Amino acid sequence: MTADPAPVDAAAITAFLRRRRLIAPDAQVQVEALPGGVSNDVLALSAPGLDAVVKRALGQLRVEQLWLADPGRIDTEGRALQIAGRLAPGAVPDVYDLHEGYLVIERAPRSWHTWKDELLVGEVRVEIAEHLGRLLGTWQCATAHDAWTRLQFGDRTAFTQLRVDPFHRTIARRHPELRDQIEETVEVMDRADVCLVHGDYTPKNVMVAPAGEDPDGLWVIDWEVAHVGDPTFDPAWTVGHLLLKTMHRPGAAPEYAAAARRFLAAYEAAVDGAVVLDPAQLVRQTACLLIARVDGTSPAGYLDDRAAARTRELGRRLLVDAPDTVTDAWEDLP
Ligand SMILES: Nc1ncnc2c1ncn2[C@@H]1O[C@H](COP(=O)(O)OP(=O)(O)O)[C@@H](O)[C@H]1O
Ligand SMILES: [Mg+2]
């Protein structure tokens, strides 16, 4: 079965913007599809007085295998952006509207790009890693053990459909020899309801200003699977993605390692003891991510066969012979 194409419907979006009085009744809207997403339609909109991005969640993802997810997650994303922006002003786009399944948000300056774009070419600005660590610590500290956050973000349906099933459960089936460790990871994650978790805290969901432009220019986007859960999940994904880039570009390994260390140090300073990460779970989550990016439902497109084999081996080693801290992974790369 192929994914539903969900065509860009400029007329429907224009009618929506008029109904919501986000544009004048006679205004024309320019609509441009943005690249990247497989789980949403993401479009840039420009009209007099409006420069925005609109996001609409797909029920069926644009990947080869059948993969379904509850489109109601767009509401979670809108609410999470609002909370995240309140707790760390300027760190996420403003929310202009959230209605009828459309999330309308502030558009980044045209010069911005994703952090992934830089990392893939071996350009590693450790200050970005530090900024992200500080933000994550701030968000976790402010939402840790908080009853209101649990009420708002207690539902894990989308997280399960978009992360746990396609990543952890899929690799547990494909790697029976690692099933115990993967299941332990999932059990610990299921039991944890510590703080707000972004759920995709990765370089492709970080938009940054070009070097030398605006040192504070950084947004964390794409909060569709936000929930209250395991505090190791987000740091594991950032560190795991730096390991994936290391597998892709071994020559820049020291820079990626430095970025991971700076990220974790900044996180710890900002979280200020409100959350204490379980180092073993952090290693396991990182390992699961690595294996999932080669053997899960949506493999990373930039790894060639050799890099994929080394990634799988690194993930396996981290699960069966876990180091004390996750950044030790860089000490003994396959
Ligand atoms: N507010 C924004 N301003 C500019 N570009 C954006 C914005 N939000 C998303 N994009 C672009 O659209 C892509 C997909 O958006 P994202 O929210 O990550 O959706 P998905 O869940 O489909 O990955 C991003 O990688 C980025 O390039
Ligand atoms: Mg994204």
GROMACS .gro file of C-alpha atoms and ligand atoms in nm:
model
  362
    1MET     CA    1   0.000   0.000   0.000
    2THR     CA    2   0.136   0.346  -0.086
    3ALA     CA    3   0.112   0.654   0.132
    4ASP     CA    4  -0.174   0.898   0.070
    5PRO     CA    5  -0.033   1.188  -0.133
    6ALA     CA    6  -0.238   1.454   0.054
    7PRO     CA    7  -0.188   1.717  -0.217
    8VAL     CA    8  -0.100   2.072  -0.131
    9ASP     CA    9  -0.442   2.235  -0.133
   10ALA     CA   10  -0.383   2.608  -0.162
   11ALA     CA   11  -0.755   2.683  -0.197
   12ALA     CA   12  -0.844   2.511   0.132
   13ILE     CA   13  -0.562   2.682   0.316
   14THR     CA   14  -0.657   3.021   0.176
   15ALA     CA   15  -1.021   2.970   0.279
   16PHE     CA   16  -0.906   2.865   0.626
   17LEU     CA   17  -0.684   3.172   0.667
   18ARG     CA   18  -0.973   3.396   0.560
   19ARG     CA   19  -1.218   3.228   0.799
   20ARG     CA   20  -0.974   3.270   1.083
   21ARG     CA   21  -0.909   3.633   0.983
   22LEU     CA   22  -0.537   3.569   0.954
   23ILE     CA   23  -0.547   3.744   0.614
   24ALA     CA   24  -0.773   4.005   0.456
   25PRO     CA   25  -1.078   3.868   0.270
   26ASP     CA   26  -0.936   3.955  -0.071
   27ALA     CA   27  -0.571   3.869   0.001
   28GLN     CA   28  -0.389   3.623  -0.222
   29VAL     CA   29  -0.171   3.362  -0.053
   30GLN     CA   30   0.147   3.217  -0.195
   31VAL     CA   31   0.189   2.856  -0.091
   32GLU     CA   32   0.515   2.663  -0.111
   33ALA     CA   33   0.576   2.306   0.007
   34LEU     CA   34   0.870   2.275   0.249
   35PRO     CA   35   1.101   1.976   0.230
   36GLY     CA   36   1.171   1.713   0.485
   37GLY     CA   37   0.861   1.582   0.653
   38VAL     CA   38   0.717   1.237   0.600
   39SER     CA   39   0.446   1.262   0.861
   40ASN     CA   40   0.299   1.604   0.785
   41ASP     CA   41   0.217   1.846   0.508
   42VAL     CA   42   0.438   2.142   0.586
   43LEU     CA   43   0.382   2.452   0.375
   44ALA     CA   44   0.519   2.804   0.377
   45LEU     CA   45   0.255   3.075   0.336
   46SER     CA   46   0.304   3.434   0.242
   47ALA     CA   47   0.040   3.700   0.212
   48PRO     CA   48   0.031   4.068   0.305
   49GLY     CA   49   0.085   4.074   0.682
   50LEU     CA   50   0.146   3.702   0.711
   51ASP     CA   51   0.471   3.506   0.679
   52ALA     CA   52   0.401   3.168   0.826
   53VAL     CA   53   0.429   2.793   0.807
   54VAL     CA   54   0.124   2.570   0.823
   55LYS     CA   55   0.144   2.210   0.933
   56ARG     CA   56  -0.117   1.938   0.894
   57ALA     CA   57  -0.063   1.588   1.029
   58LEU     CA   58  -0.101   1.291   0.791
   59GLY     CA   59  -0.288   0.981   0.901
   60GLN     CA   60  -0.064   0.766   0.684
   61LEU     CA   61   0.303   0.851   0.659
   62ARG     CA   62   0.494   0.893   0.332
   63VAL     CA   63   0.723   0.595   0.369
   64GLU     CA   64   0.738   0.269   0.179
   65GLN     CA   65   0.595   0.057   0.458
   66LEU     CA   66   0.243   0.108   0.591
   67TRP     CA   67   0.270   0.335   0.892
   68LEU     CA   68  -0.036   0.497   1.050
   69ALA     CA   69  -0.055   0.765   1.318
   70ASP     CA   70  -0.332   0.963   1.485
   71PRO     CA   71  -0.361   1.305   1.313
   72GLY     CA   72  -0.486   1.455   1.642
   73ARG     CA   73  -0.119   1.490   1.731
   74ILE     CA   74  -0.118   1.833   1.563
   75ASP     CA   75  -0.296   1.966   1.874
   76THR     CA   76  -0.025   1.822   2.094
   77GLU     CA   77   0.236   1.990   1.879
   78GLY     CA   78   0.063   2.328   1.900
   79ARG     CA   79   0.023   2.308   2.277
   80ALA     CA   80   0.381   2.190   2.327
   81LEU     CA   81   0.514   2.478   2.117
   82GLN     CA   82   0.318   2.721   2.332
   83ILE     CA   83   0.453   2.578   2.659
   84ALA     CA   84   0.807   2.550   2.525
   85GLY     CA   85   0.796   2.911   2.409
   86ARG     CA   86   0.669   3.029   2.744
   87LEU     CA   87   0.947   2.846   2.928
   88ALA     CA   88   1.223   2.950   2.686
   89PRO     CA   89   1.116   3.261   2.491
   90GLY     CA   90   1.249   3.270   2.137
   91ALA     CA   91   1.350   2.903   2.131
   92VAL     CA   92   1.053   2.788   1.922
   93PRO     CA   93   0.837   2.956   1.656
   94ASP     CA   94   0.535   3.152   1.779
   95VAL     CA   95   0.199   2.982   1.735
   96TYR     CA   96  -0.041   3.197   1.531
   97ASP     CA   97  -0.334   2.956   1.516
   98LEU     CA   98  -0.433   2.599   1.596
   99HIS     CA   99  -0.771   2.506   1.454
  100GLU     CA  100  -0.943   2.248   1.230
  101GLY     CA  101  -0.626   2.043   1.215
  102TYR     CA  102  -0.412   2.332   1.090
  103LEU     CA  103  -0.119   2.455   1.297
  104VAL     CA  104  -0.002   2.797   1.180
  105ILE     CA  105   0.336   2.908   1.315
  106GLU     CA  106   0.596   3.174   1.266
  107ARG     CA  107   0.830   3.115   0.973
  108ALA     CA  108   1.204   3.117   1.029
  109PRO     CA  109   1.413   3.382   0.849
  110ARG     CA  110   1.491   3.264   0.494
  111SER     CA  111   1.864   3.238   0.569
  112TRP     CA  112   1.812   2.974   0.839
  113HIS     CA  113   1.863   2.602   0.776
  114THR     CA  114   1.853   2.283   0.982
  115TRP     CA  115   2.146   2.185   1.203
  116LYS     CA  116   2.147   1.853   1.018
  117ASP     CA  117   2.252   2.031   0.697
  118GLU     CA  118   2.569   2.156   0.869
  119LEU     CA  119   2.650   1.835   1.052
  120LEU     CA  120   2.622   1.624   0.738
  121VAL     CA  121   2.896   1.825   0.569
  122GLY     CA  122   3.119   1.794   0.874
  123GLU     CA  123   3.066   2.147   1.005
  124VAL     CA  124   3.025   2.114   1.381
  125ARG     CA  125   2.947   2.426   1.581
  126VAL     CA  126   2.971   2.308   1.941
  127GLU     CA  127   2.791   2.619   2.058
  128ILE     CA  128   2.476   2.488   1.890
  129ALA     CA  129   2.508   2.164   2.086
  130GLU     CA  130   2.555   2.366   2.402
  131HIS     CA  131   2.251   2.582   2.325
  132LEU     CA  132   2.038   2.269   2.269
  133GLY     CA  133   2.160   2.111   2.592
  134ARG     CA  134   2.076   2.424   2.784
  135LEU     CA  135   1.728   2.440   2.633
  136LEU     CA  136   1.655   2.075   2.701
  137GLY     CA  137   1.769   2.114   3.062
  138THR     CA  138   1.550   2.424   3.099
  139TRP     CA  139   1.243   2.244   2.962
  140GLN     CA  140   1.300   1.933   3.171
  141CYS     CA  141   1.367   2.131   3.489
  142ALA     CA  142   1.050   2.338   3.449
  143THR     CA  143   0.822   2.042   3.376
  144ALA     CA  144   0.973   1.776   3.605
  145HIS     CA  145   0.721   1.600   3.829
  146ASP     CA  146   0.457   1.857   3.739
  147ALA     CA  147   0.092   1.751   3.766
  148TRP     CA  148  -0.035   2.006   3.512
  149THR     CA  149   0.219   1.895   3.248
  150ARG     CA  150   0.119   1.533   3.309
  151LEU     CA  151  -0.244   1.626   3.254
  152GLN     CA  152  -0.166   1.811   2.932
  153PHE     CA  153   0.082   1.566   2.783
  154GLY     CA  154  -0.004   1.233   2.942
  155ASP     CA  155  -0.124   1.071   2.618
  156ARG     CA  156   0.146   0.864   2.449
  157THR     CA  157  -0.055   0.739   2.150
  158ALA     CA  158   0.137   0.933   1.885
  159PHE     CA  159   0.470   0.869   2.056
  160THR     CA  160   0.399   0.497   2.056
  161GLN     CA  161   0.286   0.497   1.692
  162LEU     CA  162   0.571   0.712   1.564
  163ARG     CA  163   0.858   0.608   1.790
  164VAL     CA  164   0.819   0.301   2.011
  165ASP     CA  165   0.653   0.075   1.749
  166PRO     CA  166   0.864   0.167   1.444
  167PHE     CA  167   1.189   0.195   1.638
  168HIS     CA  168   1.211  -0.019   1.953
  169ARG     CA  169   0.950  -0.284   1.875
  170THR     CA  170   1.062  -0.323   1.515
  171ILE     CA  171   1.429  -0.375   1.603
  172ALA     CA  172   1.336  -0.612   1.887
  173ARG     CA  173   1.166  -0.831   1.622
  174ARG     CA  174   1.456  -0.804   1.379
  175HIS     CA  175   1.725  -0.869   1.641
  176PRO     CA  176   1.602  -1.148   1.869
  177GLU     CA  177   1.953  -1.173   2.020
  178LEU     CA  178   1.913  -0.817   2.156
  179ARG     CA  179   1.549  -0.849   2.254
  180ASP     CA  180   1.604  -0.856   2.633
  181GLN     CA  181   1.799  -0.530   2.635
  182ILE     CA  182   1.555  -0.359   2.399
  183GLU     CA  183   1.257  -0.474   2.604
  184GLU     CA  184   1.423  -0.346   2.920
  185THR     CA  185   1.465  -0.008   2.750
  186VAL     CA  186   1.094  -0.001   2.664
  187GLU     CA  187   0.989  -0.111   3.013
  188VAL     CA  188   1.196   0.158   3.183
  189MET     CA  189   1.059   0.413   2.936
  190ASP     CA  190   0.699   0.299   2.995
  191ARG     CA  191   0.735   0.338   3.370
  192ALA     CA  192   0.891   0.686   3.352
  193ASP     CA  193   0.665   0.990   3.366
  194VAL     CA  194   0.919   1.243   3.477
  195CYS     CA  195   0.908   1.549   3.251
  196LEU     CA  196   0.811   1.682   2.910
  197VAL     CA  197   0.982   1.485   2.634
  198HIS     CA  198   1.007   1.630   2.283
  199GLY     CA  199   1.036   1.287   2.124
  200ASP     CA  200   1.241   1.387   1.816
  201TYR     CA  201   1.516   1.607   1.959
  202THR     CA  202   1.738   1.566   1.657
  203PRO     CA  203   1.944   1.792   1.429
  204LYS     CA  204   1.683   1.788   1.151
  205ASN     CA  205   1.434   1.946   1.392
  206VAL     CA  206   1.666   2.228   1.489
  207MET     CA  207   1.665   2.539   1.272
  208VAL     CA  208   1.966   2.766   1.304
  209ALA     CA  209   2.088   3.100   1.175
  210PRO     CA  210   2.402   3.077   0.960
  211ALA     CA  211   2.737   3.112   1.141
  212GLY     CA  212   2.813   3.473   1.225
  213GLU     CA  213   2.457   3.594   1.181
  214ASP     CA  214   2.258   3.570   1.504
  215PRO     CA  215   2.416   3.371   1.788
  216ASP     CA  216   2.075   3.328   1.953
  217GLY     CA  217   1.909   3.223   1.628
  218LEU     CA  218   1.795   2.870   1.703
  219TRP     CA  219   1.453   2.704   1.712
  220VAL     CA  220   1.351   2.355   1.815
  221ILE     CA  221   1.060   2.255   1.590
  222ASP     CA  222   0.842   1.946   1.532
  223TRP     CA  223   0.685   1.870   1.871
  224GLU     CA  224   0.422   1.628   1.736
  225VAL     CA  225   0.507   1.338   1.970
  226ALA     CA  226   0.564   1.546   2.284
  227HIS     CA  227   0.457   1.366   2.600
  228VAL     CA  228   0.552   1.324   2.964
  229GLY     CA  229   0.792   1.034   2.990
  230ASP     CA  230   1.152   0.916   3.003
  231PRO     CA  231   1.405   1.200   3.046
  232THR     CA  232   1.680   0.999   2.873
  233PHE     CA  233   1.492   0.984   2.544
  234ASP     CA  234   1.574   1.332   2.411
  235PRO     CA  235   1.941   1.342   2.512
  236ALA     CA  236   1.984   0.991   2.370
  237TRP     CA  237   1.851   1.107   2.037
  238THR     CA  238   2.078   1.410   2.016
  239VAL     CA  239   2.384   1.206   2.115
  240GLY     CA  240   2.273   0.918   1.893
  241HIS     CA  241   2.244   1.146   1.592
  242LEU     CA  242   2.596   1.277   1.658
  243LEU     CA  243   2.711   0.914   1.659
  244LEU     CA  244   2.526   0.854   1.331
  245LYS     CA  245   2.703   1.152   1.177
  246THR     CA  246   3.030   1.004   1.310
  247MET     CA  247   2.958   0.678   1.127
  248HIS     CA  248   2.887   0.881   0.814
  249ARG     CA  249   3.200   1.101   0.848
  250PRO     CA  250   3.457   0.924   1.068
  251GLY     CA  251   3.712   1.200   0.999
  252ALA     CA  252   3.508   1.446   1.207
  253ALA     CA  253   3.462   1.205   1.501
  254PRO     CA  254   3.644   1.429   1.756
  255GLU     CA  255   3.424   1.726   1.665
  256TYR     CA  256   3.102   1.525   1.695
  257ALA     CA  257   3.223   1.383   2.028
  258ALA     CA  258   3.304   1.731   2.157
  259ALA     CA  259   2.955   1.846   2.057
  260ALA     CA  260   2.795   1.555   2.247
  261ARG     CA  261   3.000   1.630   2.559
  262ARG     CA  262   2.918   1.999   2.545
  263PHE     CA  263   2.549   1.919   2.493
  264LEU     CA  264   2.536   1.694   2.801
  265ALA     CA  265   2.733   1.936   3.020
  266ALA     CA  266   2.501   2.224   2.930
  267TYR     CA  267   2.198   2.002   2.986
  268GLU     CA  268   2.319   1.905   3.333
  269ALA     CA  269   2.392   2.262   3.434
  270ALA     CA  270   2.046   2.376   3.320
  271VAL     CA  271   1.843   2.088   3.460
  272ASP     CA  272   1.994   2.180   3.795
  273GLY     CA  273   1.931   1.847   3.967
  274ALA     CA  274   1.556   1.849   3.898
  275VAL     CA  275   1.606   1.539   3.680
  276VAL     CA  276   1.886   1.286   3.720
  277LEU     CA  277   1.946   1.075   3.410
  278ASP     CA  278   1.994   0.703   3.453
  279PRO     CA  279   2.323   0.653   3.262
  280ALA     CA  280   2.240   0.291   3.174
  281GLN     CA  281   1.905   0.388   3.022
  282LEU     CA  282   2.073   0.672   2.833
  283VAL     CA  283   2.317   0.424   2.678
  284ARG     CA  284   2.037   0.177   2.595
  285GLN     CA  285   1.815   0.444   2.436
  286THR     CA  286   2.108   0.565   2.228
  287ALA     CA  287   2.183   0.211   2.116
  288CYS     CA  288   1.820   0.151   2.020
  289LEU     CA  289   1.820   0.467   1.812
  290LEU     CA  290   2.139   0.364   1.628
  291ILE     CA  291   2.003   0.022   1.542
  292ALA     CA  292   1.663   0.165   1.449
  293ARG     CA  293   1.819   0.407   1.204
  294VAL     CA  294   1.952   0.110   1.008
  295ASP     CA  295   1.700  -0.166   1.079
  296GLY     CA  296   1.385   0.019   1.190
  297THR     CA  297   1.088   0.134   0.985
  298SER     CA  298   1.259   0.446   0.847
  299PRO     CA  299   1.634   0.396   0.792
  300ALA     CA  300   1.861   0.704   0.772
  301GLY     CA  301   1.909   0.785   0.403
  302TYR     CA  302   2.267   0.911   0.429
  303LEU     CA  303   2.438   0.593   0.559
  304ASP     CA  304   2.600   0.371   0.296
  305ASP     CA  305   2.622  -0.005   0.350
  306ARG     CA  306   2.954   0.013   0.534
  307ALA     CA  307   2.844   0.295   0.760
  308ALA     CA  308   2.517   0.111   0.827
  309ALA     CA  309   2.705  -0.205   0.928
  310ARG     CA  310   2.929  -0.006   1.165
  311THR     CA  311   2.627   0.169   1.312
  312ARG     CA  312   2.455  -0.165   1.376
  313GLU     CA  313   2.774  -0.297   1.539
  314LEU     CA  314   2.810   0.009   1.760
  315GLY     CA  315   2.447  -0.019   1.872
  316ARG     CA  316   2.490  -0.389   1.945
  317ARG     CA  317   2.806  -0.325   2.150
  318LEU     CA  318   2.638  -0.051   2.352
  319LEU     CA  319   2.357  -0.292   2.438
  320VAL     CA  320   2.559  -0.602   2.525
  321ASP     CA  321   2.869  -0.439   2.675
  322ALA     CA  322   2.749  -0.102   2.797
  323PRO     CA  323   3.007   0.166   2.884
  324ASP     CA  324   2.966   0.377   3.199
  325THR     CA  325   2.874   0.689   3.008
  326VAL     CA  326   2.727   0.727   2.664
  327THR     CA  327   3.006   0.949   2.531
  328ASP     CA  328   3.251   0.662   2.593
  329ALA     CA  329   3.105   0.528   2.268
  330TRP     CA  330   3.353   0.755   2.087
  331GLU     CA  331   3.650   0.591   2.264
  332ASP     CA  332   3.614   0.262   2.082
  333LEU     CA  333   3.437   0.305   1.752
  334PRO     CA  334   3.382   0.001   1.527
  335LIG     N1  335   0.863   2.748   1.131
  335LIG     C1  336   0.934   2.708   1.025
  335LIG     N2  337   1.002   2.797   0.950
  335LIG     C2  338   1.071   2.756   0.841
  335LIG     N3  339   1.080   2.628   0.800
  335LIG     C3  340   1.016   2.535   0.872
  335LIG     C4  341   0.939   2.568   0.987
  335LIG     N4  342   0.885   2.457   1.038
  335LIG     C5  343   0.924   2.356   0.958
  335LIG     N5  344   1.003   2.402   0.857
  335LIG     C6  345   1.068   2.321   0.751
  335LIG     O1  346   0.985   2.210   0.723
  335LIG     C7  347   1.052   2.086   0.755
  335LIG     C8  348   0.952   1.987   0.815
  335LIG     O2  349   0.894   2.043   0.932
  335LIG     P1  350   0.871   1.957   1.064
  335LIG     O3  351   0.796   2.043   1.160
  335LIG     O4  352   1.000   1.904   1.112
  335LIG     O5  353   0.773   1.844   1.010
  335LIG     P2  354   0.783   1.683   1.006
  335LIG     O6  355   0.711   1.639   1.129
  335LIG     O7  356   0.708   1.647   0.886
  335LIG     O8  357   0.927   1.645   1.008
  335LIG     C9  358   1.163   2.128   0.851
  335LIG     O9  359   1.271   2.040   0.845
  335LIG    C10  360   1.200   2.266   0.800
  335LIG    O10  361   1.288   2.255   0.689
  336MG      MG  362   1.079   1.711   1.141
   0.00000   0.00000   0.00000
